[in-house]
C-alpha positions in Angstrom: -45.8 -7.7 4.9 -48.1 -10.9 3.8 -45.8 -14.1 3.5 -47.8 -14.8 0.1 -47.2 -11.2 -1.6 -43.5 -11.1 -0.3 -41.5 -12.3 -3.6 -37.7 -12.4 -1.4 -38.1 -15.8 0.8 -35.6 -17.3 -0.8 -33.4 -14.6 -0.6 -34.0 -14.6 2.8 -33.6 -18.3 3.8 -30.0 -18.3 1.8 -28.9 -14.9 3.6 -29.5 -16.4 7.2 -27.8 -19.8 6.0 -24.9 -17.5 5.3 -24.9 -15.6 8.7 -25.2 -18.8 10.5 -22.4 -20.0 8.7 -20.1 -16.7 9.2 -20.8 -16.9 12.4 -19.6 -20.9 12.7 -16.7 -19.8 11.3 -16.2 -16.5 13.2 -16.9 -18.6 17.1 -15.2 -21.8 16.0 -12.6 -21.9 13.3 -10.9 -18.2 13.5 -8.7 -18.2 16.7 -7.3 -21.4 15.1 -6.3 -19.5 11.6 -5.4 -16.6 13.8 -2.9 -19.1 15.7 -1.7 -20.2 12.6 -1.3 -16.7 11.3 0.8 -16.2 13.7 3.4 -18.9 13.3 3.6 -18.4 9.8 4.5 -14.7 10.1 7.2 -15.0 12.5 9.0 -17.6 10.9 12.1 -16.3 9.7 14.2 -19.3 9.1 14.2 -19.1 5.4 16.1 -15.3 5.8 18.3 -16.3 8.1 19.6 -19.3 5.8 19.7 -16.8 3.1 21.7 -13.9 4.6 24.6 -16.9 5.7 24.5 -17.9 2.1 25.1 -14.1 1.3 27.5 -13.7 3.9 29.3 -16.7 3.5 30.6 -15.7 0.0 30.9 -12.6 0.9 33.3 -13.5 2.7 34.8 -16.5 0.7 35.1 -13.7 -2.3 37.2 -11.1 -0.1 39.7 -13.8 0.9 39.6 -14.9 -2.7 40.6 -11.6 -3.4 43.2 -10.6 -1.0 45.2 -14.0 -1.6 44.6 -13.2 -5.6 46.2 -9.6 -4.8 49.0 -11.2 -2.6 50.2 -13.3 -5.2 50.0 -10.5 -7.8 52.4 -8.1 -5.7 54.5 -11.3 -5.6 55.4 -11.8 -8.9 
């Protein structure tokens, strides 16, 4: 195909720009996300403060309880 008759050059140029790009990204930037991935899906922290939070009143509410149910048998 004749570089004069063929109407997609720009298309072209802009497609390779892309793949160049991807592949920037792809050799120099991805194991860093990929580390970073990682960190962020094993941190837990935020659950374990939560399920002391639950916990904690659990608990708090069944000795609320029992010393409400002490004092009723009391009386």
């Amino acid at each position: 195909m004749e570089k004069e008759t063929y109407q997609n050059q720009i298309q072209d140029e802009r497609i390779d720009r892309v793949e160049k790009a991807v592949n920037d990204i792809k050799d120099n930037h991805l194991p860093h996300i990929q580390t970073e991935l990682t960190k962020v899906g094993t941190d837990v922290d935020w659950l374990k403060r939560f399920f002391w939070i639950i916990a904690t009143a659990s608990v708090g509410g069944l000795i609320t309880a029992l010393i409400n149910l002490l004092l009723t048998i009391s009386k």
